[in-house]
Structure formats: structure tokens, C-alpha cells
Short mmCIF file of N, CA and C in Angstrom, two decimals:
data_model
loop_
_atom_site.label_atom_id
_atom_site.label_comp_id
_atom_site.label_asym_id
_atom_site.label_seq_id
_atom_site.Cartn_x
_atom_site.Cartn_y
_atom_site.Cartn_z
N MET A 1 0.83 -1.19 0.00
CA MET A 1 0.00 0.00 0.00
C MET A 1 0.88 1.25 0.00
N GLU A 2 0.43 2.24 -0.76
CA GLU A 2 1.21 3.46 -0.89
C GLU A 2 0.47 4.65 -0.28
N LYS A 3 1.17 5.36 0.61
CA LYS A 3 0.62 6.53 1.27
C LYS A 3 0.22 7.58 0.24
N GLY A 4 -0.95 8.16 0.40
CA GLY A 4 -1.42 9.19 -0.53
C GLY A 4 -2.12 8.63 -1.75
N ARG A 5 -2.00 7.31 -1.98
CA ARG A 5 -2.67 6.67 -3.11
C ARG A 5 -3.67 5.62 -2.62
N ASP A 6 -3.21 4.67 -1.83
CA ASP A 6 -4.09 3.62 -1.32
C ASP A 6 -4.80 4.04 -0.04
N TYR A 7 -4.26 5.03 0.62
CA TYR A 7 -4.92 5.64 1.78
C TYR A 7 -4.44 7.08 1.86
N ILE A 8 -5.16 7.90 2.61
CA ILE A 8 -4.85 9.33 2.68
C ILE A 8 -3.53 9.52 3.42
N GLY A 9 -2.64 10.32 2.82
CA GLY A 9 -1.36 10.63 3.43
C GLY A 9 -1.43 11.96 4.18
N VAL A 10 -0.50 12.15 5.11
CA VAL A 10 -0.39 13.42 5.82
C VAL A 10 0.94 14.04 5.44
N GLY A 11 0.86 15.25 4.94
CA GLY A 11 2.05 16.00 4.56
C GLY A 11 2.05 17.33 5.29
N VAL A 12 3.11 18.10 5.10
CA VAL A 12 3.22 19.44 5.69
C VAL A 12 3.82 20.38 4.65
N GLY A 13 3.50 21.66 4.78
CA GLY A 13 4.06 22.67 3.89
C GLY A 13 4.53 23.87 4.68
N ALA A 14 5.60 24.53 4.19
CA ALA A 14 6.16 25.70 4.86
C ALA A 14 6.14 26.91 3.93
N VAL A 15 5.48 27.96 4.37
CA VAL A 15 5.58 29.24 3.69
C VAL A 15 6.79 29.93 4.30
N ILE A 16 7.80 30.18 3.45
CA ILE A 16 9.01 30.86 3.89
C ILE A 16 9.08 32.18 3.13
N LEU A 17 9.05 33.28 3.86
CA LEU A 17 9.15 34.61 3.26
C LEU A 17 10.49 35.23 3.62
N ASN A 18 11.09 35.95 2.66
CA ASN A 18 12.32 36.68 2.97
C ASN A 18 11.98 38.11 3.40
N GLU A 19 13.02 38.92 3.63
CA GLU A 19 12.81 40.29 4.11
C GLU A 19 12.09 41.17 3.08
N LYS A 20 12.08 40.75 1.81
CA LYS A 20 11.37 41.49 0.76
C LYS A 20 9.94 40.98 0.59
N ARG A 21 9.50 40.10 1.47
CA ARG A 21 8.18 39.44 1.41
C ARG A 21 8.01 38.64 0.13
N GLN A 22 9.10 38.00 -0.28
CA GLN A 22 9.06 37.06 -1.40
C GLN A 22 8.95 35.65 -0.81
N MET A 23 8.24 34.78 -1.54
CA MET A 23 8.02 33.41 -1.08
C MET A 23 8.98 32.46 -1.80
N LEU A 24 9.57 31.55 -1.04
CA LEU A 24 10.47 30.55 -1.61
C LEU A 24 9.65 29.41 -2.20
N LEU A 25 9.91 29.11 -3.49
CA LEU A 25 9.23 28.01 -4.17
C LEU A 25 10.24 27.10 -4.84
N LEU A 26 9.87 25.83 -4.96
CA LEU A 26 10.68 24.80 -5.61
C LEU A 26 9.91 24.28 -6.82
N LEU A 27 10.61 24.01 -7.92
CA LEU A 27 9.98 23.48 -9.13
C LEU A 27 10.06 21.96 -9.08
N ARG A 28 8.90 21.31 -8.99
CA ARG A 28 8.83 19.85 -8.83
C ARG A 28 9.34 19.12 -10.06
N GLU A 29 10.14 18.10 -9.82
CA GLU A 29 10.70 17.27 -10.88
C GLU A 29 9.97 15.93 -10.98
N ARG A 30 9.06 15.65 -10.02
CA ARG A 30 8.34 14.38 -10.00
C ARG A 30 6.85 14.59 -9.76
N SER A 31 6.10 13.52 -10.06
CA SER A 31 4.67 13.52 -9.76
C SER A 31 4.50 13.30 -8.26
N PRO A 32 3.42 13.79 -7.68
CA PRO A 32 2.32 14.49 -8.34
C PRO A 32 2.70 15.93 -8.66
N GLU A 33 2.02 16.48 -9.63
CA GLU A 33 2.17 17.87 -10.05
C GLU A 33 3.59 18.20 -10.53
N LYS A 34 4.17 17.30 -11.29
CA LYS A 34 5.49 17.52 -11.89
C LYS A 34 5.43 18.78 -12.77
N GLY A 35 6.47 19.61 -12.67
CA GLY A 35 6.53 20.83 -13.47
C GLY A 35 5.80 22.01 -12.84
N TYR A 36 5.34 21.83 -11.60
CA TYR A 36 4.66 22.90 -10.88
C TYR A 36 5.55 23.40 -9.74
N TRP A 37 5.42 24.68 -9.41
CA TRP A 37 6.14 25.28 -8.30
C TRP A 37 5.41 24.95 -6.99
N CYS A 38 6.19 24.66 -5.94
CA CYS A 38 5.60 24.29 -4.66
C CYS A 38 6.36 24.92 -3.50
N ILE A 39 5.68 25.02 -2.37
CA ILE A 39 6.35 25.43 -1.14
C ILE A 39 7.13 24.22 -0.61
N PRO A 40 8.19 24.44 0.17
CA PRO A 40 8.89 23.30 0.77
C PRO A 40 7.96 22.50 1.68
N GLY A 41 8.19 21.21 1.74
CA GLY A 41 7.38 20.35 2.60
C GLY A 41 7.49 18.91 2.19
N GLY A 42 6.68 18.08 2.81
CA GLY A 42 6.72 16.66 2.48
C GLY A 42 5.91 15.82 3.45
N LYS A 43 6.25 14.56 3.50
CA LYS A 43 5.51 13.57 4.27
C LYS A 43 5.84 13.63 5.76
N VAL A 44 4.82 13.39 6.57
CA VAL A 44 5.01 13.21 8.00
C VAL A 44 5.35 11.75 8.22
N GLU A 45 6.44 11.50 8.95
CA GLU A 45 6.85 10.13 9.22
C GLU A 45 6.12 9.60 10.45
N PHE A 46 5.97 8.28 10.52
CA PHE A 46 5.30 7.65 11.66
C PHE A 46 5.96 8.08 12.96
N GLY A 47 5.16 8.51 13.93
CA GLY A 47 5.66 8.91 15.23
C GLY A 47 6.18 10.33 15.31
N GLU A 48 6.12 11.07 14.21
CA GLU A 48 6.65 12.42 14.13
C GLU A 48 5.51 13.44 14.26
N THR A 49 5.74 14.52 14.99
CA THR A 49 4.73 15.58 15.05
C THR A 49 4.78 16.37 13.75
N ILE A 50 3.69 17.07 13.43
CA ILE A 50 3.70 17.87 12.21
C ILE A 50 4.70 19.02 12.32
N GLU A 51 4.91 19.52 13.54
CA GLU A 51 5.88 20.59 13.74
C GLU A 51 7.30 20.10 13.47
N ASP A 52 7.63 18.91 13.99
CA ASP A 52 8.95 18.34 13.73
C ASP A 52 9.12 17.99 12.26
N ALA A 53 8.04 17.53 11.64
CA ALA A 53 8.09 17.15 10.22
C ALA A 53 8.42 18.35 9.34
N ILE A 54 7.80 19.50 9.61
CA ILE A 54 8.06 20.66 8.75
C ILE A 54 9.49 21.14 8.92
N LYS A 55 9.99 21.13 10.14
CA LYS A 55 11.39 21.54 10.37
C LYS A 55 12.35 20.59 9.65
N ARG A 56 12.09 19.29 9.75
CA ARG A 56 12.94 18.30 9.08
C ARG A 56 12.88 18.45 7.57
N GLU A 57 11.67 18.54 7.02
CA GLU A 57 11.53 18.64 5.56
C GLU A 57 12.20 19.89 5.00
N VAL A 58 12.04 21.01 5.67
CA VAL A 58 12.68 22.25 5.21
C VAL A 58 14.20 22.10 5.23
N LYS A 59 14.73 21.52 6.29
CA LYS A 59 16.18 21.31 6.38
C LYS A 59 16.66 20.38 5.27
N GLU A 60 15.92 19.29 5.03
CA GLU A 60 16.31 18.33 3.98
C GLU A 60 16.25 18.95 2.59
N GLU A 61 15.23 19.78 2.33
CA GLU A 61 15.02 20.30 0.98
C GLU A 61 15.82 21.56 0.68
N VAL A 62 15.89 22.50 1.65
CA VAL A 62 16.52 23.79 1.33
C VAL A 62 17.60 24.21 2.32
N ASN A 63 18.00 23.31 3.22
CA ASN A 63 19.18 23.49 4.05
C ASN A 63 19.11 24.65 5.05
N VAL A 64 17.91 25.00 5.52
CA VAL A 64 17.80 26.04 6.54
C VAL A 64 16.99 25.53 7.71
N ASP A 65 17.24 26.14 8.87
CA ASP A 65 16.42 25.88 10.05
C ASP A 65 15.34 26.94 10.09
N VAL A 66 14.14 26.53 10.48
CA VAL A 66 13.03 27.48 10.56
C VAL A 66 12.37 27.44 11.93
N GLU A 67 11.77 28.57 12.25
CA GLU A 67 10.91 28.69 13.42
C GLU A 67 9.48 28.74 12.89
N ILE A 68 8.60 28.02 13.52
CA ILE A 68 7.19 28.06 13.12
C ILE A 68 6.54 29.28 13.76
N ILE A 69 5.96 30.12 12.91
CA ILE A 69 5.25 31.31 13.38
C ILE A 69 3.80 30.94 13.71
N LYS A 70 3.15 30.26 12.76
CA LYS A 70 1.73 29.97 12.94
C LYS A 70 1.26 28.95 11.92
N LEU A 71 0.33 28.11 12.33
CA LEU A 71 -0.40 27.25 11.39
C LEU A 71 -1.37 28.17 10.66
N ILE A 72 -1.27 28.24 9.32
CA ILE A 72 -2.13 29.17 8.58
C ILE A 72 -3.28 28.48 7.86
N GLY A 73 -3.24 27.15 7.76
CA GLY A 73 -4.34 26.45 7.13
C GLY A 73 -4.03 24.99 6.89
N VAL A 74 -5.04 24.26 6.48
CA VAL A 74 -4.89 22.83 6.15
C VAL A 74 -5.48 22.62 4.76
N THR A 75 -4.69 22.02 3.88
CA THR A 75 -5.12 21.79 2.50
C THR A 75 -5.50 20.33 2.29
N ASN A 76 -6.61 20.12 1.62
CA ASN A 76 -6.96 18.80 1.11
C ASN A 76 -6.39 18.74 -0.29
N HIS A 77 -5.26 18.11 -0.42
CA HIS A 77 -4.52 18.04 -1.69
C HIS A 77 -4.98 16.78 -2.43
N ILE A 78 -5.94 16.97 -3.31
CA ILE A 78 -6.53 15.85 -4.04
C ILE A 78 -6.31 16.06 -5.53
N VAL A 79 -5.60 15.12 -6.15
CA VAL A 79 -5.36 15.16 -7.60
C VAL A 79 -5.92 13.85 -8.15
N LEU A 80 -7.18 13.88 -8.56
CA LEU A 80 -7.87 12.65 -8.98
C LEU A 80 -7.20 11.98 -10.17
N LYS A 81 -6.75 12.77 -11.15
CA LYS A 81 -6.14 12.16 -12.34
C LYS A 81 -4.83 11.44 -12.02
N GLU A 82 -4.20 11.79 -10.90
CA GLU A 82 -2.98 11.10 -10.47
C GLU A 82 -3.26 10.17 -9.30
N GLU A 83 -4.54 10.05 -8.92
CA GLU A 83 -4.97 9.19 -7.81
C GLU A 83 -4.21 9.49 -6.52
N VAL A 84 -4.14 10.77 -6.17
CA VAL A 84 -3.39 11.22 -5.01
C VAL A 84 -4.32 11.97 -4.06
N HIS A 85 -4.19 11.69 -2.76
CA HIS A 85 -4.96 12.41 -1.74
C HIS A 85 -4.08 12.59 -0.50
N TRP A 86 -3.78 13.84 -0.20
CA TRP A 86 -3.00 14.19 0.98
C TRP A 86 -3.75 15.25 1.77
N VAL A 87 -3.58 15.25 3.06
CA VAL A 87 -4.02 16.33 3.94
C VAL A 87 -2.74 17.00 4.41
N ALA A 88 -2.65 18.32 4.20
CA ALA A 88 -1.39 19.01 4.45
C ALA A 88 -1.56 20.29 5.27
N PRO A 89 -1.25 20.25 6.57
CA PRO A 89 -1.18 21.48 7.35
C PRO A 89 -0.06 22.37 6.79
N THR A 90 -0.34 23.66 6.70
CA THR A 90 0.63 24.60 6.14
C THR A 90 0.98 25.64 7.20
N PHE A 91 2.28 25.87 7.37
CA PHE A 91 2.78 26.77 8.40
C PHE A 91 3.47 27.98 7.80
N LEU A 92 3.27 29.14 8.43
CA LEU A 92 4.09 30.30 8.15
C LEU A 92 5.35 30.12 8.99
N THR A 93 6.52 30.22 8.37
CA THR A 93 7.77 29.98 9.07
C THR A 93 8.75 31.12 8.83
N LYS A 94 9.80 31.13 9.62
CA LYS A 94 10.85 32.14 9.52
C LYS A 94 12.20 31.44 9.58
N ILE A 95 13.10 31.80 8.68
CA ILE A 95 14.45 31.21 8.70
C ILE A 95 15.20 31.73 9.93
N THR A 96 15.76 30.79 10.69
CA THR A 96 16.55 31.17 11.87
C THR A 96 18.04 30.93 11.67
N GLN A 97 18.36 30.03 10.73
CA GLN A 97 19.78 29.73 10.51
C GLN A 97 19.96 29.09 9.15
N GLY A 98 21.07 29.47 8.49
CA GLY A 98 21.44 28.85 7.22
C GLY A 98 21.12 29.73 6.02
N LYS A 99 21.58 29.25 4.88
CA LYS A 99 21.35 29.93 3.60
C LYS A 99 20.65 28.93 2.68
N VAL A 100 19.58 29.38 2.00
CA VAL A 100 18.81 28.45 1.17
C VAL A 100 19.66 27.87 0.05
N LYS A 101 19.49 26.56 -0.13
CA LYS A 101 20.19 25.82 -1.18
C LYS A 101 19.32 24.62 -1.54
N ASN A 102 19.20 24.34 -2.83
CA ASN A 102 18.43 23.18 -3.28
C ASN A 102 19.22 21.92 -2.96
N MET A 103 18.80 21.20 -1.93
CA MET A 103 19.50 20.01 -1.47
C MET A 103 19.02 18.74 -2.17
N GLU A 104 17.93 18.83 -2.94
CA GLU A 104 17.37 17.65 -3.59
C GLU A 104 17.08 17.95 -5.07
N PRO A 105 18.14 18.18 -5.87
CA PRO A 105 17.92 18.51 -7.28
C PRO A 105 17.24 17.39 -8.06
N GLN A 106 17.28 16.17 -7.56
CA GLN A 106 16.57 15.07 -8.22
C GLN A 106 15.06 15.20 -8.03
N LYS A 107 14.64 15.93 -7.01
CA LYS A 107 13.22 16.15 -6.74
C LYS A 107 12.75 17.54 -7.18
N HIS A 108 13.67 18.50 -7.15
CA HIS A 108 13.32 19.89 -7.46
C HIS A 108 14.30 20.44 -8.50
N LYS A 109 13.76 20.75 -9.65
CA LYS A 109 14.56 21.21 -10.80
C LYS A 109 15.13 22.61 -10.58
N ASP A 110 14.42 23.43 -9.80
CA ASP A 110 14.83 24.82 -9.61
C ASP A 110 14.28 25.32 -8.27
N MET A 111 14.81 26.44 -7.82
CA MET A 111 14.37 27.07 -6.58
C MET A 111 14.48 28.57 -6.77
N LYS A 112 13.42 29.31 -6.45
CA LYS A 112 13.44 30.77 -6.63
C LYS A 112 12.58 31.45 -5.58
N TRP A 113 12.89 32.73 -5.36
CA TRP A 113 12.06 33.60 -4.54
C TRP A 113 11.11 34.34 -5.49
N PHE A 114 9.81 34.35 -5.15
CA PHE A 114 8.81 35.03 -5.96
C PHE A 114 8.08 36.08 -5.13
N SER A 115 7.86 37.24 -5.74
CA SER A 115 7.05 38.28 -5.13
C SER A 115 5.63 37.75 -4.97
N LEU A 116 4.99 38.08 -3.87
CA LEU A 116 3.64 37.58 -3.61
C LEU A 116 2.63 38.05 -4.66
N ASN A 117 2.92 39.19 -5.30
CA ASN A 117 2.00 39.67 -6.33
C ASN A 117 2.48 39.35 -7.75
N ASN A 118 3.47 38.47 -7.86
CA ASN A 118 3.97 38.05 -9.17
C ASN A 118 4.37 36.57 -9.13
N MET A 119 3.40 35.73 -8.75
CA MET A 119 3.65 34.30 -8.63
C MET A 119 3.49 33.63 -10.00
N PRO A 120 4.20 32.51 -10.22
CA PRO A 120 4.00 31.78 -11.47
C PRO A 120 2.59 31.19 -11.52
N SER A 121 2.10 30.94 -12.72
CA SER A 121 0.74 30.39 -12.86
C SER A 121 0.71 28.90 -12.54
N ASN A 122 1.82 28.21 -12.75
CA ASN A 122 1.87 26.76 -12.51
C ASN A 122 2.36 26.47 -11.08
N ILE A 123 1.44 26.63 -10.13
CA ILE A 123 1.75 26.33 -8.73
C ILE A 123 0.85 25.19 -8.26
N THR A 124 1.35 24.42 -7.31
CA THR A 124 0.61 23.26 -6.81
C THR A 124 -0.63 23.69 -6.03
N ILE A 125 -1.52 22.74 -5.82
CA ILE A 125 -2.74 22.99 -5.04
C ILE A 125 -2.38 23.52 -3.65
N THR A 126 -1.43 22.88 -3.00
CA THR A 126 -1.05 23.29 -1.65
C THR A 126 -0.47 24.70 -1.64
N THR A 127 0.31 25.04 -2.66
CA THR A 127 0.88 26.38 -2.75
C THR A 127 -0.21 27.42 -3.01
N ARG A 128 -1.15 27.10 -3.88
CA ARG A 128 -2.27 28.02 -4.17
C ARG A 128 -3.08 28.27 -2.89
N LYS A 129 -3.35 27.20 -2.14
CA LYS A 129 -4.09 27.35 -0.89
C LYS A 129 -3.27 28.15 0.14
N ALA A 130 -1.96 27.92 0.17
CA ALA A 130 -1.10 28.66 1.10
C ALA A 130 -1.18 30.16 0.83
N LEU A 131 -1.21 30.54 -0.44
CA LEU A 131 -1.35 31.95 -0.79
C LEU A 131 -2.69 32.51 -0.30
N GLU A 132 -3.74 31.74 -0.49
CA GLU A 132 -5.06 32.16 0.01
C GLU A 132 -5.03 32.34 1.52
N TYR A 133 -4.43 31.38 2.23
CA TYR A 133 -4.33 31.48 3.68
C TYR A 133 -3.53 32.71 4.09
N LEU A 134 -2.44 32.95 3.37
CA LEU A 134 -1.55 34.07 3.69
C LEU A 134 -2.28 35.40 3.50
N TYR A 135 -3.03 35.53 2.43
CA TYR A 135 -3.78 36.77 2.18
C TYR A 135 -4.86 36.99 3.23
N ASN A 136 -5.37 35.91 3.81
CA ASN A 136 -6.41 36.02 4.84
C ASN A 136 -5.83 36.04 6.25
N TYR A 137 -4.51 35.96 6.36
CA TYR A 137 -3.82 35.88 7.65
C TYR A 137 -3.86 37.22 8.36
#
């Protein structure tokens, strides 16, 4: 059985803003939503809290430590054509240490900072919802 396909998976997402209020996004190299920009995040491991999961995933993906500011929303990430269903709490976070670097180029083709009012059109469901949550924050 595969998490997110045969049963609902739990993932986490991190909104990371820099001092210019730009959001850090990664360009996905794999399905689901290959070729779409996404916020850093990933799967919650068995026995792990969602708070620990987001800190771990951010460190693994972009090499920085973050502080969680606030839970800003929960996304039902459902992609029927790819038979994927995840529930993903999304956190507003702040970098506390390190410099961003794409640590998983096999998973993420590119990494960029985007102005909140000039986001790419090809963003994942979770990223689109994160923007909605952020605007309502």
C-alpha cells in the first residue's frame, strides 16, 4: 500500500518569506504535479509531530532551520487524475539559521524567490491554498 494513493497521506508545507516578502518556491521534478512550483514540505513520518516534520523537511530540501510562526491552514490536496490524496497542514515559518540551497535537485529542478503579487501560474494545489491562507492571515 502506498501513502497518498491507497490511503490518505499526511504532509506538511512551509511558507518561507524573505525580508522582501518574497516566497520561496521549488519546481517539482516528480509527480504528483510535476513541473509545478511548490512550497517546501513533504511527508510526516510515523511517530513524528507535524511541527517536527516541517522543520525536518525544510532542512532536507533547502538546508535552513526554521521557526514556526503559525499554522495558517490545512489543504486537502486531491489530484484525482494522479490518484493522489493528501491532507497538508501549512505553516508560516521564519528562517533562523542557514542559507537556502536546493539540497534535492533530483526532486526539485529549480528554486526561486517570488514576489507575492507576481507568482508563477503553474503552482501546486497546496501552494495556491497557502497563498489564500496568507492573504487572509
